Amino acid sequence: MKNTVETLMQMKARGEKISQLTCYDYSIACLLDQAGVDSVLVGDSLGMTMQGYETTLPVTMEEMILYGRSVVRGCKNAFVIMDMPFMSYQVSVEQAVSNGGRLIKETGANGVKLEGGGAVVSQIRALVDSGIPVCAHIGMTPQSVNLFGGFKVQGKGEANAERVLQDALAVQEAGAFMCVLECVPPKLAALITKKTEMITIGIGAGKGCDGQVLVWQDMLGITGFQPKFVKQFGEFGKMITEAFQAYHGEVKSGAFPEEIHTYGKSDCSDEFLKQLDEKY
Ligand code: KIV
């Protein structure tokens, strides 16, 4: 059954934790969906994991739409959220609604995510008023990497903690049904979860959130990126490299392909093939 805002809110109400993973393509979307993951985020982290940039900043609307469409086709049950890329919503409320609308219309996703607290409440309100479910994203917001001077834990110290809580209350007031808390100290994340009705999704924010999100390549050991908050659920990077090495070696040695990997005998006689050989 397809997850909706309502079914996800029901999970929160009964204390059931919500699983979310990033995803950027059809094949992985099918696997995540079959595994029963509740929600999938087409994160602008694709700029780093799929495109090799150092930050999420260069990602465009067109790229998000291209990746998002493929993910949506693979998600029969998971609730799909599209990240709004850098500068696709900051300029004005009109720009936010127009681009949020495009992400929903052109991918078939179920909601959008945008970064920021108090600064983006008008955008969140206008998106929700247009019928688009919104996931907010506060704490360490990667699109502000240049302002933060790196990817650093946010909400440390009393003044910062209060600011992050105020951001959470502001985005909830504006209508966000879900909020990612990234690299927020765990006690503060638990307090935000207690003080708000939104679904809180933590990444590096401890157990006290309603759910968790990770970048799929990180949790399967593909990227080699392993900060403290990433648990590696498999060493697939190593496995894949070994498989590629084996293939490379077998092609070089001629061990692959074998008879079983080859289509049946030609329906031309050996005599005919000999004639072709002589003719050309
Ligand atoms: O872009 C992304 O993948 C994200 C998650 C890390 C929350 O925003």
mmCIF file of C-alpha atoms and ligand atoms in Angstrom:
data_model
loop_
_atom_site.group_PDB
_atom_site.id
_atom_site.type_symbol
_atom_site.label_atom_id
_atom_site.label_comp_id
_atom_site.label_asym_id
_atom_site.label_seq_id
_atom_site.Cartn_x
_atom_site.Cartn_y
_atom_site.Cartn_z
ATOM 1 C CA MET A 1 0.000 0.000 0.000
ATOM 2 C CA LYS A 2 1.320 3.429 -0.933
ATOM 3 C CA ASN A 3 2.426 5.463 2.051
ATOM 4 C CA THR A 4 0.842 8.879 2.374
ATOM 5 C CA VAL A 5 1.200 11.830 4.739
ATOM 6 C CA GLU A 6 -1.637 10.231 6.711
ATOM 7 C CA THR A 7 -0.100 6.742 7.007
ATOM 8 C CA LEU A 8 3.262 8.247 8.006
ATOM 9 C CA MET A 9 1.552 10.436 10.638
ATOM 10 C CA GLN A 10 -0.237 7.322 11.919
ATOM 11 C CA MET A 11 3.152 5.594 12.318
ATOM 12 C CA LYS A 12 4.355 8.522 14.429
ATOM 13 C CA ALA A 13 1.144 8.452 16.481
ATOM 14 C CA ARG A 14 1.602 4.780 17.361
ATOM 15 C CA GLY A 15 5.299 5.225 18.102
ATOM 16 C CA GLU A 16 6.440 3.237 15.061
ATOM 17 C CA LYS A 17 9.796 4.495 13.762
ATOM 18 C CA ILE A 18 9.930 5.646 10.127
ATOM 19 C CA SER A 19 12.687 4.502 7.776
ATOM 20 C CA GLN A 20 13.890 6.768 4.997
ATOM 21 C CA LEU A 21 16.791 6.379 2.569
ATOM 22 C CA THR A 22 18.031 8.506 -0.280
ATOM 23 C CA CYS A 23 17.660 7.126 -3.783
ATOM 24 C CA TYR A 24 18.465 8.427 -7.242
ATOM 25 C CA ASP A 25 17.620 5.678 -9.753
ATOM 26 C CA TYR A 26 15.050 3.043 -10.740
ATOM 27 C CA SER A 27 16.962 -0.156 -9.873
ATOM 28 C CA ILE A 28 17.776 0.895 -6.313
ATOM 29 C CA ALA A 29 14.263 2.343 -5.894
ATOM 30 C CA CYS A 30 12.792 -1.114 -6.686
ATOM 31 C CA LEU A 31 15.079 -2.738 -4.098
ATOM 32 C CA LEU A 32 14.335 -0.155 -1.388
ATOM 33 C CA ASP A 33 10.629 -0.408 -2.061
ATOM 34 C CA GLN A 34 10.652 -4.228 -1.963
ATOM 35 C CA ALA A 35 12.588 -4.049 1.321
ATOM 36 C CA GLY A 36 9.690 -2.073 2.817
ATOM 37 C CA VAL A 37 11.485 1.249 3.374
ATOM 38 C CA ASP A 38 8.745 3.749 4.321
ATOM 39 C CA SER A 39 9.988 6.816 2.505
ATOM 40 C CA VAL A 40 12.543 7.648 -0.154
ATOM 41 C CA LEU A 41 14.319 10.966 -0.508
ATOM 42 C CA VAL A 42 15.614 12.023 -3.907
ATOM 43 C CA GLY A 43 18.237 14.161 -2.183
ATOM 44 C CA ASP A 44 20.293 16.834 -3.860
ATOM 45 C CA SER A 45 23.137 14.810 -2.337
ATOM 46 C CA LEU A 46 23.002 13.227 -5.814
ATOM 47 C CA GLY A 47 25.336 16.084 -6.770
ATOM 48 C CA MET A 48 27.971 14.336 -4.696
ATOM 49 C CA THR A 49 27.033 10.644 -4.888
ATOM 50 C CA MET A 50 25.972 10.490 -8.558
ATOM 51 C CA GLN A 51 27.747 13.428 -10.153
ATOM 52 C CA GLY A 52 31.008 13.716 -8.224
ATOM 53 C CA TYR A 53 30.680 17.348 -7.109
ATOM 54 C CA GLU A 54 32.080 18.388 -3.725
ATOM 55 C CA THR A 55 28.831 20.039 -2.612
ATOM 56 C CA THR A 56 25.132 19.945 -3.509
ATOM 57 C CA LEU A 57 25.207 23.503 -4.850
ATOM 58 C CA PRO A 58 25.583 22.868 -8.618
ATOM 59 C CA VAL A 59 22.519 20.566 -8.864
ATOM 60 C CA THR A 60 19.795 21.908 -11.177
ATOM 61 C CA MET A 61 16.014 21.477 -11.368
ATOM 62 C CA GLU A 62 16.367 19.544 -14.638
ATOM 63 C CA GLU A 63 18.773 17.080 -13.023
ATOM 64 C CA MET A 64 16.503 16.589 -10.005
ATOM 65 C CA ILE A 65 13.577 15.880 -12.332
ATOM 66 C CA LEU A 66 15.560 13.383 -14.401
ATOM 67 C CA TYR A 67 16.677 11.362 -11.365
ATOM 68 C CA GLY A 68 13.345 11.793 -9.541
ATOM 69 C CA ARG A 69 11.242 10.344 -12.378
ATOM 70 C CA SER A 70 13.237 7.119 -12.353
ATOM 71 C CA VAL A 71 12.907 6.780 -8.586
ATOM 72 C CA VAL A 72 9.156 7.331 -8.633
ATOM 73 C CA ARG A 73 8.722 4.538 -11.221
ATOM 74 C CA GLY A 74 10.370 2.112 -8.789
ATOM 75 C CA CYS A 75 8.464 3.128 -5.645
ATOM 76 C CA LYS A 76 5.111 1.391 -5.475
ATOM 77 C CA ASN A 77 4.782 1.875 -1.690
ATOM 78 C CA ALA A 78 7.415 4.272 -0.413
ATOM 79 C CA PHE A 79 6.493 7.954 -0.047
ATOM 80 C CA VAL A 80 8.823 9.846 -2.390
ATOM 81 C CA ILE A 81 10.171 13.264 -1.437
ATOM 82 C CA MET A 82 12.061 15.473 -3.899
ATOM 83 C CA ASP A 83 14.737 17.858 -2.689
ATOM 84 C CA MET A 84 14.423 21.393 -4.011
ATOM 85 C CA PRO A 85 17.919 22.258 -5.299
ATOM 86 C CA PHE A 86 19.934 25.323 -4.299
ATOM 87 C CA MET A 87 18.415 28.580 -5.615
ATOM 88 C CA SER A 88 15.209 26.908 -6.775
ATOM 89 C CA TYR A 89 13.186 28.372 -3.861
ATOM 90 C CA GLN A 90 15.260 31.003 -2.037
ATOM 91 C CA VAL A 91 14.603 33.841 -4.507
ATOM 92 C CA SER A 92 10.845 34.249 -3.954
ATOM 93 C CA VAL A 93 7.647 32.533 -2.889
ATOM 94 C CA GLU A 94 6.514 32.459 -6.532
ATOM 95 C CA GLN A 95 9.739 30.737 -7.572
ATOM 96 C CA ALA A 96 9.307 28.164 -4.778
ATOM 97 C CA VAL A 97 5.730 27.316 -5.769
ATOM 98 C CA SER A 98 6.559 27.160 -9.442
ATOM 99 C CA ASN A 99 9.569 24.844 -8.924
ATOM 100 C CA GLY A 100 7.879 22.770 -6.202
ATOM 101 C CA GLY A 101 4.963 22.317 -8.592
ATOM 102 C CA ARG A 102 7.312 21.226 -11.391
ATOM 103 C CA LEU A 103 8.975 18.639 -9.147
ATOM 104 C CA ILE A 104 5.605 17.101 -8.298
ATOM 105 C CA LYS A 105 4.073 17.369 -11.790
ATOM 106 C CA GLU A 106 7.100 16.201 -13.759
ATOM 107 C CA THR A 107 8.239 13.346 -11.493
ATOM 108 C CA GLY A 108 5.049 12.110 -9.850
ATOM 109 C CA ALA A 109 6.672 12.387 -6.391
ATOM 110 C CA ASN A 110 4.591 12.854 -3.258
ATOM 111 C CA GLY A 111 6.261 15.814 -1.554
ATOM 112 C CA VAL A 112 9.182 18.229 -1.608
ATOM 113 C CA LYS A 113 11.949 19.112 0.836
ATOM 114 C CA LEU A 114 13.624 22.459 1.282
ATOM 115 C CA GLU A 115 16.341 23.627 3.628
ATOM 116 C CA GLY A 116 16.052 26.378 6.206
ATOM 117 C CA GLY A 117 13.959 27.447 9.180
ATOM 118 C CA GLY A 118 12.464 30.881 9.808
ATOM 119 C CA ALA A 119 13.892 32.200 6.529
ATOM 120 C CA VAL A 120 11.728 29.936 4.353
ATOM 121 C CA VAL A 121 8.387 29.883 6.184
ATOM 122 C CA SER A 122 6.609 31.909 3.458
ATOM 123 C CA GLN A 123 7.786 29.399 0.848
ATOM 124 C CA ILE A 124 6.631 26.441 2.981
ATOM 125 C CA ARG A 125 3.228 28.014 3.614
ATOM 126 C CA ALA A 126 2.688 28.770 -0.081
ATOM 127 C CA LEU A 127 3.721 25.237 -1.148
ATOM 128 C CA VAL A 128 1.364 23.656 1.406
ATOM 129 C CA ASP A 129 -1.437 26.032 0.320
ATOM 130 C CA SER A 130 -0.835 24.758 -3.225
ATOM 131 C CA GLY A 131 -1.414 21.184 -2.052
ATOM 132 C CA ILE A 132 2.217 20.075 -1.854
ATOM 133 C CA PRO A 133 3.332 18.218 1.295
ATOM 134 C CA VAL A 134 6.526 19.784 2.625
ATOM 135 C CA CYS A 135 9.441 18.273 4.515
ATOM 136 C CA ALA A 136 11.615 20.950 6.111
ATOM 137 C CA HIS A 137 15.335 20.494 6.815
ATOM 138 C CA ILE A 138 17.068 22.269 9.689
ATOM 139 C CA GLY A 139 20.304 22.046 11.660
ATOM 140 C CA MET A 140 23.184 21.383 9.286
ATOM 141 C CA THR A 141 21.759 22.427 5.933
ATOM 142 C CA PRO A 142 24.282 21.447 3.234
ATOM 143 C CA GLN A 143 23.177 24.204 0.829
ATOM 144 C CA SER A 144 24.567 26.720 3.384
ATOM 145 C CA VAL A 145 27.993 25.055 3.461
ATOM 146 C CA ASN A 146 29.736 28.300 2.507
ATOM 147 C CA LEU A 147 28.027 30.164 5.338
ATOM 148 C CA PHE A 148 28.868 27.464 7.890
ATOM 149 C CA GLY A 149 32.456 27.126 6.622
ATOM 150 C CA GLY A 150 32.062 23.355 6.183
ATOM 151 C CA PHE A 151 29.679 20.523 7.049
ATOM 152 C CA LYS A 152 29.502 21.038 10.842
ATOM 153 C CA VAL A 153 27.187 20.037 13.707
ATOM 154 C CA GLN A 154 24.615 22.773 14.350
ATOM 155 C CA GLY A 155 22.753 23.664 17.559
ATOM 156 C CA LYS A 156 25.771 23.472 19.866
ATOM 157 C CA GLY A 157 25.667 25.988 22.673
ATOM 158 C CA GLU A 158 22.552 27.465 24.258
ATOM 159 C CA ALA A 159 21.884 30.257 21.767
ATOM 160 C CA ASN A 160 22.275 27.930 18.785
ATOM 161 C CA ALA A 161 20.103 25.261 20.411
ATOM 162 C CA GLU A 162 17.322 27.779 20.955
ATOM 163 C CA ARG A 163 17.621 28.970 17.355
ATOM 164 C CA VAL A 164 17.282 25.413 16.012
ATOM 165 C CA LEU A 165 14.209 24.817 18.221
ATOM 166 C CA GLN A 166 12.713 28.114 17.004
ATOM 167 C CA ASP A 167 13.348 27.006 13.414
ATOM 168 C CA ALA A 168 11.509 23.742 14.091
ATOM 169 C CA LEU A 169 8.517 25.561 15.580
ATOM 170 C CA ALA A 170 8.492 28.027 12.680
ATOM 171 C CA VAL A 171 8.479 25.380 9.931
ATOM 172 C CA GLN A 172 5.766 23.426 11.747
ATOM 173 C CA GLU A 173 3.663 26.591 12.068
ATOM 174 C CA ALA A 174 4.121 27.153 8.318
ATOM 175 C CA GLY A 175 2.672 23.703 7.591
ATOM 176 C CA ALA A 176 5.594 21.282 7.213
ATOM 177 C CA PHE A 177 4.461 17.728 8.043
ATOM 178 C CA MET A 178 8.003 16.370 8.301
ATOM 179 C CA CYS A 179 11.363 17.838 9.209
ATOM 180 C CA VAL A 180 14.878 16.497 8.708
ATOM 181 C CA LEU A 181 17.154 17.275 11.664
ATOM 182 C CA GLU A 182 20.704 17.002 10.381
ATOM 183 C CA CYS A 183 23.690 16.890 12.750
ATOM 184 C CA VAL A 184 21.679 18.259 15.666
ATOM 185 C CA PRO A 185 22.764 17.225 19.195
ATOM 186 C CA PRO A 186 20.622 14.209 20.228
ATOM 187 C CA LYS A 187 19.002 15.752 23.320
ATOM 188 C CA LEU A 188 17.960 18.801 21.339
ATOM 189 C CA ALA A 189 16.579 16.555 18.540
ATOM 190 C CA ALA A 190 14.573 14.604 21.140
ATOM 191 C CA LEU A 191 13.226 17.858 22.587
ATOM 192 C CA ILE A 192 12.182 19.066 19.116
ATOM 193 C CA THR A 193 10.461 15.710 18.526
ATOM 194 C CA LYS A 194 8.586 16.112 21.817
ATOM 195 C CA LYS A 195 7.621 19.754 21.250
ATOM 196 C CA THR A 196 6.338 19.374 17.656
ATOM 197 C CA GLU A 197 3.710 17.325 15.878
ATOM 198 C CA MET A 198 5.767 17.033 12.697
ATOM 199 C CA ILE A 199 7.545 13.787 11.897
ATOM 200 C CA THR A 200 11.208 14.352 12.760
ATOM 201 C CA ILE A 201 13.708 12.460 10.638
ATOM 202 C CA GLY A 202 17.212 12.406 12.039
ATOM 203 C CA ILE A 203 20.561 12.126 10.329
ATOM 204 C CA GLY A 204 23.320 12.372 12.895
ATOM 205 C CA ALA A 205 20.682 13.464 15.432
ATOM 206 C CA GLY A 206 20.342 10.388 17.644
ATOM 207 C CA LYS A 207 17.587 7.957 18.558
ATOM 208 C CA GLY A 208 15.035 10.470 19.799
ATOM 209 C CA CYS A 209 13.669 11.317 16.322
ATOM 210 C CA ASP A 210 10.549 9.744 14.783
ATOM 211 C CA GLY A 211 12.615 8.265 11.978
ATOM 212 C CA GLN A 212 16.042 8.096 10.390
ATOM 213 C CA VAL A 213 17.495 8.848 6.974
ATOM 214 C CA LEU A 214 20.849 7.869 5.492
ATOM 215 C CA VAL A 215 22.425 8.201 2.063
ATOM 216 C CA TRP A 216 22.181 4.684 0.619
ATOM 217 C CA GLN A 217 25.707 4.612 -0.791
ATOM 218 C CA ASP A 218 27.103 5.564 2.634
ATOM 219 C CA MET A 219 25.229 2.847 4.533
ATOM 220 C CA LEU A 220 26.286 0.182 2.033
ATOM 221 C CA GLY A 221 29.936 1.211 2.025
ATOM 222 C CA ILE A 222 30.016 2.399 -1.597
ATOM 223 C CA THR A 223 31.308 5.932 -1.046
ATOM 224 C CA GLY A 224 33.841 5.276 1.697
ATOM 225 C CA PHE A 225 32.276 8.311 3.455
ATOM 226 C CA GLN A 226 31.918 7.240 7.051
ATOM 227 C CA PRO A 227 31.320 9.975 9.576
ATOM 228 C CA LYS A 228 30.279 8.912 13.099
ATOM 229 C CA PHE A 229 26.526 8.886 12.276
ATOM 230 C CA VAL A 230 26.786 6.460 9.344
ATOM 231 C CA LYS A 231 26.363 2.806 10.221
ATOM 232 C CA GLN A 232 27.684 0.590 7.448
ATOM 233 C CA PHE A 233 25.130 -2.178 6.795
ATOM 234 C CA GLY A 234 27.323 -3.916 4.216
ATOM 235 C CA GLU A 235 30.662 -3.643 2.437
ATOM 236 C CA PHE A 236 29.282 -3.473 -1.056
ATOM 237 C CA GLY A 237 31.956 -1.102 -2.382
ATOM 238 C CA LYS A 238 34.558 -3.827 -1.824
ATOM 239 C CA MET A 239 32.271 -6.550 -3.212
ATOM 240 C CA ILE A 240 31.510 -4.558 -6.362
ATOM 241 C CA THR A 241 35.167 -3.719 -6.978
ATOM 242 C CA GLU A 242 36.097 -7.396 -6.578
ATOM 243 C CA ALA A 243 33.379 -8.400 -9.048
ATOM 244 C CA PHE A 244 34.593 -5.797 -11.576
ATOM 245 C CA GLN A 245 38.173 -7.058 -11.139
ATOM 246 C CA ALA A 246 37.042 -10.658 -11.722
ATOM 247 C CA TYR A 247 35.172 -9.639 -14.898
ATOM 248 C CA HIS A 248 38.160 -7.634 -16.161
ATOM 249 C CA GLY A 249 40.457 -10.594 -15.509
ATOM 250 C CA GLU A 250 38.168 -13.118 -17.230
ATOM 251 C CA VAL A 251 37.732 -10.947 -20.311
ATOM 252 C CA LYS A 252 41.503 -10.550 -20.558
ATOM 253 C CA SER A 253 42.153 -14.276 -20.102
ATOM 254 C CA GLY A 254 39.285 -15.385 -22.349
ATOM 255 C CA ALA A 255 37.609 -17.318 -19.499
ATOM 256 C CA PHE A 256 34.430 -15.294 -20.133
ATOM 257 C CA PRO A 257 32.183 -15.878 -22.030
ATOM 258 C CA GLU A 258 31.783 -19.654 -21.817
ATOM 259 C CA GLU A 259 29.519 -21.893 -23.919
ATOM 260 C CA ILE A 260 26.586 -21.336 -21.505
ATOM 261 C CA HIS A 261 26.757 -17.543 -22.044
ATOM 262 C CA THR A 262 26.541 -17.912 -25.831
ATOM 263 C CA TYR A 263 23.413 -18.198 -28.007
ATOM 264 C CA GLY A 264 22.733 -21.482 -29.814
ATOM 265 C CA LYS A 265 24.619 -22.640 -32.886
ATOM 266 C CA SER A 266 24.357 -20.523 -36.023
ATOM 267 C CA ASP A 267 21.689 -21.787 -38.419
ATOM 268 C CA CYS A 268 24.167 -21.268 -41.249
ATOM 269 C CA SER A 269 26.217 -24.301 -42.229
ATOM 270 C CA ASP A 270 29.978 -24.325 -41.660
ATOM 271 C CA GLU A 271 30.298 -24.599 -45.442
ATOM 272 C CA PHE A 272 28.337 -21.341 -45.938
ATOM 273 C CA LEU A 273 30.406 -19.503 -43.300
ATOM 274 C CA LYS A 274 33.551 -20.725 -45.090
ATOM 275 C CA GLN A 275 32.198 -19.274 -48.345
ATOM 276 C CA LEU A 276 31.558 -15.927 -46.588
ATOM 277 C CA ASP A 277 35.078 -16.002 -45.213
ATOM 278 C CA GLU A 278 36.495 -16.467 -48.716
ATOM 279 C CA LYS A 279 34.158 -13.949 -50.345
ATOM 280 C CA TYR A 280 34.973 -11.017 -48.031
HETATM 281 O O1 KIV B 1 20.297 15.537 0.061
HETATM 282 C C1 KIV B 1 20.186 14.666 0.931
HETATM 283 O O2 KIV B 1 20.483 13.482 0.717
HETATM 284 C C2 KIV B 1 19.686 15.068 2.238
HETATM 285 C C3 KIV B 1 19.740 14.051 3.326
HETATM 286 C C4 KIV B 1 21.109 13.770 3.730
HETATM 287 C C5 KIV B 1 18.868 14.422 4.461
HETATM 288 O O3 KIV B 1 19.270 16.156 2.402
#
